[in-house]
């Protein structure tokens, strides 16, 4: 099970989720404010953060940005509304997934398990790429992907990617120039086998482009196929 950092200001929601997550075997740290949560994460890093967006003091969007700037810790955000602006803003800030309040503990637990699984390898390499015979590295232009070590670098500079962004990159690059619909990516990367939210895919692509592309608005690696989805290449 995982070490979970739960940042939620409502005491009844916080205690209910703490008890539920603990019953599922997780070790749960709790915080009432974003400031307190960030301090606790510095002292004792978590495997995943469950983060309410509406917090006193610094809000959940800013907390999300600060956590993401510090490393790849997965984040599931809690939002009181399925409002497009809240959801998109949270995803753009770096959240990996979201759950709408009132939270059903079984749904949250399923999302936590799915997000944590995304840190593993997505697929076997099968691209038309230059492969290092010993290391198993793939070279795509300036981008080097090592599926065994789960590392990515651009030129000689390592790129740190959160699990969701890494898994998306592995999935797309494993099928060079193949077009994936958003629903296909939701099923293979997000493990959502129902009609999922395409905003998860679009926000993740946007964040990934800012890290691997020279000019995110003119991508070489992850290209949009209008009306359908995305593909890796041409470079």
Short mmCIF file of N, CA, C and O in Angstrom, two decimals, residues 93-224:
data_model
loop_
_atom_site.label_atom_id
_atom_site.label_comp_id
_atom_site.label_asym_id
_atom_site.label_seq_id
_atom_site.Cartn_x
_atom_site.Cartn_y
_atom_site.Cartn_z
N UNK A 93 -2.33 22.66 -13.77
CA UNK A 93 -1.40 22.91 -12.66
C UNK A 93 -0.53 21.70 -12.36
O UNK A 93 0.47 21.82 -11.66
N UNK A 94 -0.95 20.50 -12.87
CA UNK A 94 -0.10 19.33 -12.71
C UNK A 94 -0.76 18.13 -12.08
O UNK A 94 -0.10 17.13 -11.83
N UNK A 95 -2.08 18.19 -11.81
CA UNK A 95 -2.75 17.03 -11.22
C UNK A 95 -2.79 15.88 -12.21
O UNK A 95 -2.88 16.08 -13.43
N UNK A 96 -2.73 14.66 -11.70
CA UNK A 96 -2.76 13.47 -12.53
C UNK A 96 -4.18 12.97 -12.78
O UNK A 96 -4.44 12.32 -13.79
N UNK A 97 -5.09 13.28 -11.88
CA UNK A 97 -6.47 12.82 -12.01
C UNK A 97 -7.31 13.65 -11.06
O UNK A 97 -6.79 14.43 -10.26
N UNK A 98 -8.64 13.49 -11.14
CA UNK A 98 -9.51 14.24 -10.25
C UNK A 98 -10.71 13.39 -9.87
O UNK A 98 -11.11 12.48 -10.59
N UNK A 99 -11.28 13.73 -8.70
CA UNK A 99 -12.50 13.10 -8.20
C UNK A 99 -13.43 14.22 -7.75
O UNK A 99 -13.00 15.16 -7.06
N UNK A 100 -14.69 14.14 -8.14
CA UNK A 100 -15.66 15.18 -7.81
C UNK A 100 -16.33 14.86 -6.47
O UNK A 100 -16.71 13.72 -6.21
N UNK A 101 -16.45 15.88 -5.62
CA UNK A 101 -17.14 15.73 -4.35
C UNK A 101 -18.65 15.70 -4.57
O UNK A 101 -19.14 16.31 -5.51
N UNK A 102 -19.43 15.04 -3.70
CA UNK A 102 -18.97 14.26 -2.54
C UNK A 102 -18.22 13.01 -2.99
O UNK A 102 -18.66 12.31 -3.91
N UNK A 103 -17.12 12.76 -2.31
CA UNK A 103 -16.22 11.69 -2.72
C UNK A 103 -16.74 10.35 -2.24
O UNK A 103 -17.06 10.18 -1.05
N UNK A 104 -16.83 9.40 -3.15
CA UNK A 104 -17.12 8.02 -2.76
C UNK A 104 -15.78 7.33 -2.51
O UNK A 104 -14.94 7.24 -3.42
N UNK A 105 -15.54 6.87 -1.28
CA UNK A 105 -14.23 6.32 -0.94
C UNK A 105 -13.75 5.23 -1.89
O UNK A 105 -12.56 5.15 -2.20
N UNK A 106 -14.65 4.38 -2.38
CA UNK A 106 -14.23 3.30 -3.28
C UNK A 106 -13.75 3.86 -4.61
O UNK A 106 -12.82 3.32 -5.22
N UNK A 107 -14.36 4.96 -5.05
CA UNK A 107 -13.91 5.60 -6.29
C UNK A 107 -12.53 6.21 -6.09
O UNK A 107 -11.64 6.06 -6.94
N UNK A 108 -12.34 6.91 -4.98
CA UNK A 108 -11.03 7.51 -4.70
C UNK A 108 -9.96 6.44 -4.60
O UNK A 108 -8.86 6.59 -5.15
N UNK A 109 -10.26 5.34 -3.92
CA UNK A 109 -9.29 4.25 -3.79
C UNK A 109 -8.92 3.69 -5.16
O UNK A 109 -7.74 3.43 -5.45
N UNK A 110 -9.92 3.53 -6.03
CA UNK A 110 -9.65 3.01 -7.38
C UNK A 110 -8.77 3.97 -8.16
O UNK A 110 -7.85 3.55 -8.89
N UNK A 111 -9.02 5.27 -8.03
CA UNK A 111 -8.21 6.26 -8.74
C UNK A 111 -6.78 6.28 -8.21
O UNK A 111 -5.83 6.40 -8.98
N UNK A 112 -6.62 6.16 -6.90
CA UNK A 112 -5.28 6.12 -6.32
C UNK A 112 -4.50 4.92 -6.85
O UNK A 112 -3.34 5.04 -7.26
N UNK A 113 -5.14 3.76 -6.86
CA UNK A 113 -4.46 2.55 -7.35
C UNK A 113 -4.07 2.71 -8.82
O UNK A 113 -2.96 2.33 -9.23
N UNK A 114 -4.97 3.29 -9.62
CA UNK A 114 -4.69 3.45 -11.05
C UNK A 114 -3.55 4.44 -11.27
O UNK A 114 -2.65 4.19 -12.08
N UNK A 115 -3.55 5.55 -10.55
CA UNK A 115 -2.49 6.54 -10.71
C UNK A 115 -1.14 5.95 -10.31
O UNK A 115 -0.13 6.15 -11.00
N UNK A 116 -1.10 5.19 -9.22
CA UNK A 116 0.17 4.60 -8.78
C UNK A 116 0.66 3.56 -9.77
O UNK A 116 1.87 3.42 -9.99
N UNK A 117 -0.25 2.81 -10.40
CA UNK A 117 0.17 1.83 -11.40
C UNK A 117 0.79 2.49 -12.62
O UNK A 117 1.60 1.88 -13.32
N UNK A 118 0.43 3.73 -12.89
CA UNK A 118 0.94 4.39 -14.08
C UNK A 118 2.44 4.64 -14.02
O UNK A 118 3.05 4.99 -15.03
N UNK A 119 3.02 4.50 -12.83
CA UNK A 119 4.46 4.69 -12.75
C UNK A 119 5.25 3.56 -13.36
O UNK A 119 6.45 3.68 -13.60
N UNK A 120 4.61 2.43 -13.69
CA UNK A 120 5.30 1.29 -14.27
C UNK A 120 5.39 1.40 -15.76
O UNK A 120 4.83 2.30 -16.38
N UNK A 121 6.11 0.48 -16.41
CA UNK A 121 6.26 0.52 -17.85
C UNK A 121 4.92 0.39 -18.54
O UNK A 121 4.05 -0.35 -18.11
N UNK A 122 4.74 1.12 -19.65
CA UNK A 122 3.47 1.11 -20.35
C UNK A 122 3.38 -0.04 -21.34
O UNK A 122 2.45 -0.81 -21.31
N UNK A 123 4.34 -0.14 -22.25
CA UNK A 123 4.29 -1.16 -23.27
C UNK A 123 5.70 -1.56 -23.64
O UNK A 123 6.67 -0.91 -23.27
N UNK A 124 5.82 -2.63 -24.39
CA UNK A 124 7.12 -3.02 -24.90
C UNK A 124 7.52 -2.11 -26.04
O UNK A 124 6.69 -1.61 -26.78
N UNK A 125 8.83 -1.89 -26.20
CA UNK A 125 9.30 -1.07 -27.29
C UNK A 125 8.99 -1.75 -28.61
O UNK A 125 9.24 -2.93 -28.78
N UNK A 126 8.48 -0.95 -29.57
CA UNK A 126 8.19 -1.53 -30.86
C UNK A 126 8.24 -0.47 -31.94
O UNK A 126 7.50 -0.53 -32.92
N UNK A 127 9.09 0.52 -31.77
CA UNK A 127 9.11 1.64 -32.67
C UNK A 127 10.23 1.49 -33.68
O UNK A 127 11.18 0.74 -33.48
N UNK A 128 10.12 2.27 -34.75
CA UNK A 128 11.16 2.35 -35.74
C UNK A 128 12.17 3.38 -35.27
O UNK A 128 12.20 4.52 -35.72
N UNK A 129 12.99 3.01 -34.31
CA UNK A 129 13.91 3.96 -33.69
C UNK A 129 15.29 3.36 -33.64
O UNK A 129 15.49 2.16 -33.84
N UNK A 130 16.25 4.22 -33.28
CA UNK A 130 17.62 3.76 -33.11
C UNK A 130 17.74 3.19 -31.70
O UNK A 130 17.52 3.89 -30.72
N UNK A 131 18.08 1.93 -31.57
CA UNK A 131 18.12 1.26 -30.28
C UNK A 131 19.56 0.99 -29.87
O UNK A 131 20.35 0.49 -30.66
N UNK A 132 19.89 1.33 -28.64
CA UNK A 132 21.20 0.98 -28.13
C UNK A 132 21.23 -0.50 -27.79
O UNK A 132 20.38 -0.99 -27.06
N UNK A 133 22.17 -1.29 -28.30
CA UNK A 133 22.14 -2.73 -28.12
C UNK A 133 22.29 -3.17 -26.68
O UNK A 133 21.76 -4.19 -26.28
N UNK A 134 23.00 -2.40 -25.87
CA UNK A 134 23.21 -2.82 -24.48
C UNK A 134 22.21 -2.16 -23.55
O UNK A 134 21.64 -2.80 -22.68
N UNK A 135 21.97 -0.85 -23.75
CA UNK A 135 21.16 -0.11 -22.79
C UNK A 135 19.67 -0.20 -23.09
O UNK A 135 18.85 0.04 -22.22
N UNK A 136 19.28 -0.52 -24.33
CA UNK A 136 17.88 -0.52 -24.69
C UNK A 136 17.33 0.88 -24.86
O UNK A 136 16.12 1.07 -24.84
N UNK A 137 18.18 1.85 -25.05
CA UNK A 137 17.72 3.22 -25.24
C UNK A 137 17.19 3.42 -26.65
O UNK A 137 17.67 2.85 -27.60
N UNK A 138 16.16 4.27 -26.74
CA UNK A 138 15.63 4.69 -28.03
C UNK A 138 16.01 6.15 -28.22
O UNK A 138 15.89 6.95 -27.30
N UNK A 139 16.44 6.48 -29.42
CA UNK A 139 16.81 7.86 -29.73
C UNK A 139 15.86 8.40 -30.79
O UNK A 139 15.77 7.86 -31.89
N UNK A 140 15.14 9.45 -30.43
CA UNK A 140 14.21 10.11 -31.33
C UNK A 140 14.67 11.56 -31.45
O UNK A 140 14.40 12.37 -30.57
N UNK A 141 15.39 11.89 -32.49
CA UNK A 141 15.90 13.24 -32.60
C UNK A 141 16.81 13.55 -31.42
O UNK A 141 17.79 12.84 -31.16
N UNK A 142 16.49 14.61 -30.68
CA UNK A 142 17.27 14.98 -29.50
C UNK A 142 16.80 14.26 -28.24
O UNK A 142 17.38 14.43 -27.17
N UNK A 143 15.73 13.47 -28.35
CA UNK A 143 15.11 12.86 -27.19
C UNK A 143 15.58 11.41 -27.03
O UNK A 143 15.55 10.63 -27.99
N UNK A 144 16.02 11.06 -25.84
CA UNK A 144 16.45 9.69 -25.54
C UNK A 144 15.51 9.12 -24.49
O UNK A 144 15.31 9.71 -23.42
N UNK A 145 14.93 7.96 -24.80
CA UNK A 145 14.00 7.28 -23.89
C UNK A 145 14.59 5.92 -23.54
O UNK A 145 14.92 5.13 -24.43
N UNK A 146 14.73 5.66 -22.26
CA UNK A 146 15.21 4.36 -21.78
C UNK A 146 14.05 3.68 -21.08
O UNK A 146 13.68 4.04 -19.96
N UNK A 147 13.46 2.69 -21.75
CA UNK A 147 12.28 2.03 -21.19
C UNK A 147 12.62 1.17 -19.99
O UNK A 147 11.81 0.99 -19.09
N UNK A 148 13.82 0.60 -19.98
CA UNK A 148 14.22 -0.23 -18.85
C UNK A 148 14.40 0.58 -17.59
O UNK A 148 13.92 0.22 -16.51
N UNK A 149 15.09 1.71 -17.71
CA UNK A 149 15.37 2.56 -16.55
C UNK A 149 14.25 3.57 -16.30
O UNK A 149 14.25 4.24 -15.27
N UNK A 150 13.28 3.67 -17.26
CA UNK A 150 12.20 4.63 -17.16
C UNK A 150 12.74 6.05 -17.00
O UNK A 150 12.35 6.81 -16.10
N UNK A 151 13.69 6.40 -17.88
CA UNK A 151 14.27 7.74 -17.86
C UNK A 151 14.14 8.38 -19.24
O UNK A 151 14.08 7.69 -20.26
N UNK A 152 14.12 9.70 -19.23
CA UNK A 152 14.03 10.48 -20.46
C UNK A 152 15.04 11.62 -20.37
O UNK A 152 15.22 12.22 -19.30
N UNK A 153 15.71 11.90 -21.47
CA UNK A 153 16.62 13.04 -21.50
C UNK A 153 16.52 13.71 -22.85
O UNK A 153 16.18 13.09 -23.86
N UNK A 154 16.83 14.98 -22.86
CA UNK A 154 16.86 15.75 -24.10
C UNK A 154 18.27 16.30 -24.25
O UNK A 154 18.72 17.08 -23.41
N UNK A 155 18.95 15.86 -25.31
CA UNK A 155 20.37 16.14 -25.39
C UNK A 155 21.05 15.39 -24.25
O UNK A 155 20.86 14.19 -24.09
N UNK A 156 21.79 16.10 -23.42
CA UNK A 156 22.43 15.49 -22.26
C UNK A 156 21.72 15.86 -20.96
O UNK A 156 22.24 15.58 -19.87
N UNK A 157 20.55 16.45 -21.07
CA UNK A 157 19.85 16.96 -19.88
C UNK A 157 18.72 16.01 -19.50
O UNK A 157 17.78 15.81 -20.29
N UNK A 158 18.76 15.40 -18.31
CA UNK A 158 17.65 14.53 -17.87
C UNK A 158 16.36 15.33 -17.71
O UNK A 158 16.38 16.50 -17.29
N UNK A 159 15.25 14.71 -18.04
CA UNK A 159 13.93 15.32 -17.88
C UNK A 159 13.16 14.50 -16.86
O UNK A 159 12.98 13.30 -17.03
N UNK A 160 12.73 15.15 -15.79
CA UNK A 160 11.93 14.47 -14.77
C UNK A 160 10.46 14.58 -15.14
O UNK A 160 9.93 15.69 -15.27
N UNK A 161 9.80 13.43 -15.31
CA UNK A 161 8.39 13.42 -15.67
C UNK A 161 7.58 12.72 -14.59
O UNK A 161 7.97 11.66 -14.11
N UNK A 162 6.42 13.27 -14.22
CA UNK A 162 5.50 12.56 -13.34
C UNK A 162 5.05 11.27 -14.01
O UNK A 162 5.13 11.13 -15.24
N UNK A 163 4.56 10.30 -13.24
CA UNK A 163 4.19 9.00 -13.81
C UNK A 163 3.25 9.07 -15.00
O UNK A 163 3.43 8.36 -15.99
N UNK A 164 2.23 9.93 -14.94
CA UNK A 164 1.27 9.99 -16.02
C UNK A 164 1.91 10.49 -17.31
O UNK A 164 1.67 9.94 -18.40
N UNK A 165 2.73 11.52 -17.22
CA UNK A 165 3.38 12.06 -18.41
C UNK A 165 4.37 11.06 -18.99
O UNK A 165 4.48 10.90 -20.21
N UNK A 166 5.09 10.37 -18.12
CA UNK A 166 6.04 9.36 -18.58
C UNK A 166 5.31 8.22 -19.28
O UNK A 166 5.71 7.77 -20.36
N UNK A 167 4.23 7.77 -18.69
CA UNK A 167 3.49 6.66 -19.28
C UNK A 167 2.90 7.06 -20.63
O UNK A 167 2.88 6.26 -21.58
N UNK A 168 2.40 8.28 -20.74
CA UNK A 168 1.86 8.75 -22.01
C UNK A 168 2.95 8.79 -23.07
O UNK A 168 2.74 8.36 -24.22
N UNK A 169 4.12 9.29 -22.71
CA UNK A 169 5.22 9.34 -23.66
C UNK A 169 5.64 7.95 -24.10
O UNK A 169 5.89 7.69 -25.29
N UNK A 170 5.72 7.01 -23.16
CA UNK A 170 6.08 5.63 -23.49
C UNK A 170 5.05 5.00 -24.42
O UNK A 170 5.39 4.29 -25.37
N UNK A 171 3.78 5.27 -24.14
CA UNK A 171 2.71 4.68 -24.96
C UNK A 171 2.77 5.21 -26.39
O UNK A 171 2.71 4.43 -27.35
N UNK A 172 2.89 6.51 -26.55
CA UNK A 172 2.91 7.10 -27.89
C UNK A 172 4.17 6.72 -28.65
O UNK A 172 4.10 6.35 -29.83
N UNK A 173 5.32 6.77 -28.00
CA UNK A 173 6.57 6.53 -28.70
C UNK A 173 6.78 5.06 -29.03
O UNK A 173 7.61 4.71 -29.88
N UNK A 174 6.02 4.16 -28.39
CA UNK A 174 6.14 2.73 -28.68
C UNK A 174 5.49 2.36 -30.00
O UNK A 174 5.68 1.25 -30.49
N UNK A 175 4.72 3.28 -30.58
CA UNK A 175 4.06 3.00 -31.86
C UNK A 175 4.27 4.22 -32.75
O UNK A 175 3.39 5.05 -32.93
N UNK A 176 5.47 4.32 -33.26
CA UNK A 176 5.90 5.49 -34.02
C UNK A 176 4.94 5.80 -35.17
O UNK A 176 4.63 4.93 -35.99
N UNK A 177 4.44 7.03 -35.19
CA UNK A 177 3.53 7.57 -36.20
C UNK A 177 2.13 6.95 -36.19
O UNK A 177 1.29 7.31 -37.01
N UNK A 178 1.86 6.06 -35.25
CA UNK A 178 0.49 5.54 -35.14
C UNK A 178 -0.38 6.58 -34.44
O UNK A 178 0.03 7.18 -33.45
N UNK A 179 -1.58 6.77 -34.96
CA UNK A 179 -2.49 7.74 -34.38
C UNK A 179 -3.32 7.05 -33.30
O UNK A 179 -3.91 5.99 -33.53
N UNK A 180 -3.38 7.68 -32.13
CA UNK A 180 -4.19 7.19 -31.01
C UNK A 180 -5.33 8.16 -30.76
O UNK A 180 -5.11 9.38 -30.67
N UNK A 181 -6.54 7.64 -30.62
CA UNK A 181 -7.64 8.50 -30.20
C UNK A 181 -7.49 8.82 -28.72
O UNK A 181 -6.79 8.11 -27.98
N UNK A 182 -8.18 9.85 -28.29
CA UNK A 182 -8.13 10.20 -26.87
C UNK A 182 -8.70 9.06 -26.02
O UNK A 182 -8.19 8.77 -24.93
N UNK A 183 -9.74 8.41 -26.50
CA UNK A 183 -10.32 7.31 -25.74
C UNK A 183 -9.35 6.14 -25.65
O UNK A 183 -9.25 5.49 -24.60
N UNK A 184 -8.62 5.86 -26.72
CA UNK A 184 -7.61 4.79 -26.65
C UNK A 184 -6.57 5.10 -25.60
O UNK A 184 -6.13 4.21 -24.85
N UNK A 185 -6.15 6.36 -25.53
CA UNK A 185 -5.14 6.75 -24.54
C UNK A 185 -5.71 6.71 -23.13
O UNK A 185 -5.01 6.33 -22.18
N UNK A 186 -6.98 7.09 -22.97
CA UNK A 186 -7.60 6.98 -21.65
C UNK A 186 -7.61 5.53 -21.17
O UNK A 186 -7.38 5.25 -19.99
N UNK A 187 -7.85 4.60 -22.09
CA UNK A 187 -7.91 3.19 -21.71
C UNK A 187 -6.52 2.62 -21.42
O UNK A 187 -6.34 1.85 -20.47
N UNK A 188 -5.53 2.99 -22.23
CA UNK A 188 -4.21 2.37 -22.08
C UNK A 188 -3.33 3.07 -21.05
O UNK A 188 -2.54 2.43 -20.36
N UNK A 189 -3.47 4.38 -20.91
CA UNK A 189 -2.62 5.14 -20.00
C UNK A 189 -3.33 5.41 -18.67
O UNK A 189 -2.77 5.19 -17.60
N UNK A 190 -4.58 5.87 -18.76
CA UNK A 190 -5.33 6.19 -17.54
C UNK A 190 -6.10 4.98 -17.00
O UNK A 190 -6.66 5.04 -15.92
N UNK A 191 -6.14 3.91 -17.76
CA UNK A 191 -6.83 2.69 -17.36
C UNK A 191 -8.32 2.94 -17.10
O UNK A 191 -8.91 2.36 -16.19
N UNK A 192 -8.90 3.82 -17.89
CA UNK A 192 -10.34 4.09 -17.81
C UNK A 192 -11.00 3.40 -18.98
O UNK A 192 -10.90 3.84 -20.12
N UNK A 193 -11.69 2.28 -18.70
CA UNK A 193 -12.27 1.49 -19.78
C UNK A 193 -13.72 1.87 -20.06
O UNK A 193 -14.48 1.09 -20.62
N UNK A 194 -14.10 3.08 -19.65
CA UNK A 194 -15.41 3.61 -19.99
C UNK A 194 -15.18 4.95 -20.68
O UNK A 194 -14.04 5.35 -20.89
N UNK A 195 -16.26 5.62 -21.07
CA UNK A 195 -16.11 6.90 -21.75
C UNK A 195 -15.52 7.90 -20.77
O UNK A 195 -16.23 8.46 -19.93
N UNK A 196 -14.23 8.12 -20.86
CA UNK A 196 -13.54 8.97 -19.90
C UNK A 196 -13.51 10.43 -20.33
O UNK A 196 -14.13 10.84 -21.31
N UNK A 197 -12.78 11.23 -19.57
CA UNK A 197 -12.71 12.66 -19.78
C UNK A 197 -11.48 12.98 -20.63
O UNK A 197 -10.35 12.84 -20.18
N UNK A 198 -11.70 13.42 -21.86
CA UNK A 198 -10.58 13.69 -22.77
C UNK A 198 -9.71 14.83 -22.28
O UNK A 198 -8.57 14.98 -22.74
N UNK A 199 -10.21 15.64 -21.33
CA UNK A 199 -9.40 16.73 -20.80
C UNK A 199 -8.16 16.20 -20.08
O UNK A 199 -7.13 16.88 -20.03
N UNK A 200 -8.24 14.99 -19.52
CA UNK A 200 -7.07 14.38 -18.90
C UNK A 200 -5.95 14.23 -19.93
O UNK A 200 -4.78 14.52 -19.64
N UNK A 201 -6.30 13.78 -21.12
CA UNK A 201 -5.31 13.56 -22.17
C UNK A 201 -4.76 14.89 -22.66
O UNK A 201 -3.53 15.08 -22.77
N UNK A 202 -5.64 15.82 -22.97
CA UNK A 202 -5.21 17.09 -23.54
C UNK A 202 -4.30 17.86 -22.59
O UNK A 202 -3.28 18.43 -23.01
N UNK A 203 -4.64 17.89 -21.30
CA UNK A 203 -3.82 18.61 -20.33
C UNK A 203 -2.47 17.94 -20.17
O UNK A 203 -1.43 18.61 -20.03
N UNK A 204 -2.44 16.61 -20.19
CA UNK A 204 -1.18 15.89 -20.05
C UNK A 204 -0.28 16.14 -21.26
O UNK A 204 0.93 16.35 -21.11
N UNK A 205 -0.85 16.12 -22.45
CA UNK A 205 -0.07 16.41 -23.66
C UNK A 205 0.50 17.81 -23.58
O UNK A 205 1.68 18.05 -23.90
N UNK A 206 -0.31 18.76 -23.15
CA UNK A 206 0.15 20.15 -23.05
C UNK A 206 1.34 20.26 -22.10
O UNK A 206 2.34 20.92 -22.42
N UNK A 207 1.26 19.62 -20.93
CA UNK A 207 2.37 19.69 -19.98
C UNK A 207 3.61 18.98 -20.52
O UNK A 207 4.73 19.45 -20.35
N UNK A 208 3.40 17.84 -21.15
CA UNK A 208 4.52 17.07 -21.69
C UNK A 208 5.25 17.84 -22.78
O UNK A 208 6.48 17.85 -22.85
N UNK A 209 4.50 18.52 -23.62
CA UNK A 209 5.12 19.31 -24.69
C UNK A 209 6.03 20.41 -24.14
O UNK A 209 7.07 20.72 -24.73
N UNK A 210 5.63 21.02 -23.02
CA UNK A 210 6.47 22.09 -22.47
C UNK A 210 7.82 21.57 -22.01
O UNK A 210 8.76 22.35 -21.86
N UNK A 211 7.93 20.26 -21.81
CA UNK A 211 9.18 19.69 -21.30
C UNK A 211 10.05 19.06 -22.38
O UNK A 211 11.27 19.01 -22.23
N UNK A 212 9.43 18.55 -23.45
CA UNK A 212 10.22 17.82 -24.44
C UNK A 212 10.34 18.55 -25.78
O UNK A 212 11.22 18.20 -26.58
N UNK A 213 9.50 19.53 -26.03
CA UNK A 213 9.53 20.21 -27.32
C UNK A 213 10.36 21.49 -27.24
O UNK A 213 10.36 22.18 -26.22
N UNK A 214 11.04 21.82 -28.33
CA UNK A 214 11.74 23.11 -28.40
C UNK A 214 10.74 24.25 -28.44
O UNK A 214 10.89 25.26 -27.75
N UNK A 215 9.70 24.09 -29.26
CA UNK A 215 8.63 25.08 -29.37
C UNK A 215 7.31 24.32 -29.17
O UNK A 215 6.83 23.66 -30.09
N UNK A 216 6.74 24.35 -27.96
CA UNK A 216 5.53 23.55 -27.69
C UNK A 216 4.39 23.80 -28.67
O UNK A 216 3.62 22.88 -28.96
N UNK A 217 4.28 25.01 -29.20
CA UNK A 217 3.20 25.30 -30.14
C UNK A 217 3.47 24.72 -31.52
O UNK A 217 2.56 24.68 -32.37
N UNK A 218 4.71 24.30 -31.77
CA UNK A 218 5.07 23.66 -33.04
C UNK A 218 5.79 22.35 -32.74
O UNK A 218 7.00 22.22 -32.93
N UNK A 219 5.05 21.35 -32.24
CA UNK A 219 5.68 20.13 -31.74
C UNK A 219 6.31 19.27 -32.83
O UNK A 219 5.75 19.11 -33.92
N UNK A 220 7.48 18.70 -32.51
CA UNK A 220 8.13 17.72 -33.38
C UNK A 220 7.77 16.31 -32.96
O UNK A 220 7.70 15.41 -33.78
N UNK A 221 7.58 16.11 -31.66
CA UNK A 221 7.42 14.77 -31.12
C UNK A 221 5.95 14.36 -31.01
O UNK A 221 5.52 13.37 -31.60
N UNK A 222 5.19 15.08 -30.22
CA UNK A 222 3.78 14.71 -30.02
C UNK A 222 2.91 15.66 -30.84
O UNK A 222 2.77 16.83 -30.53
N UNK A 223 2.33 15.11 -31.88
CA UNK A 223 1.58 15.91 -32.83
C UNK A 223 0.08 15.64 -32.71
O UNK A 223 -0.34 14.51 -32.45
N UNK A 224 -0.71 16.69 -32.89
CA UNK A 224 -2.16 16.58 -32.85
C UNK A 224 -2.68 16.16 -34.22
O UNK A 224 -2.27 16.70 -35.25
#
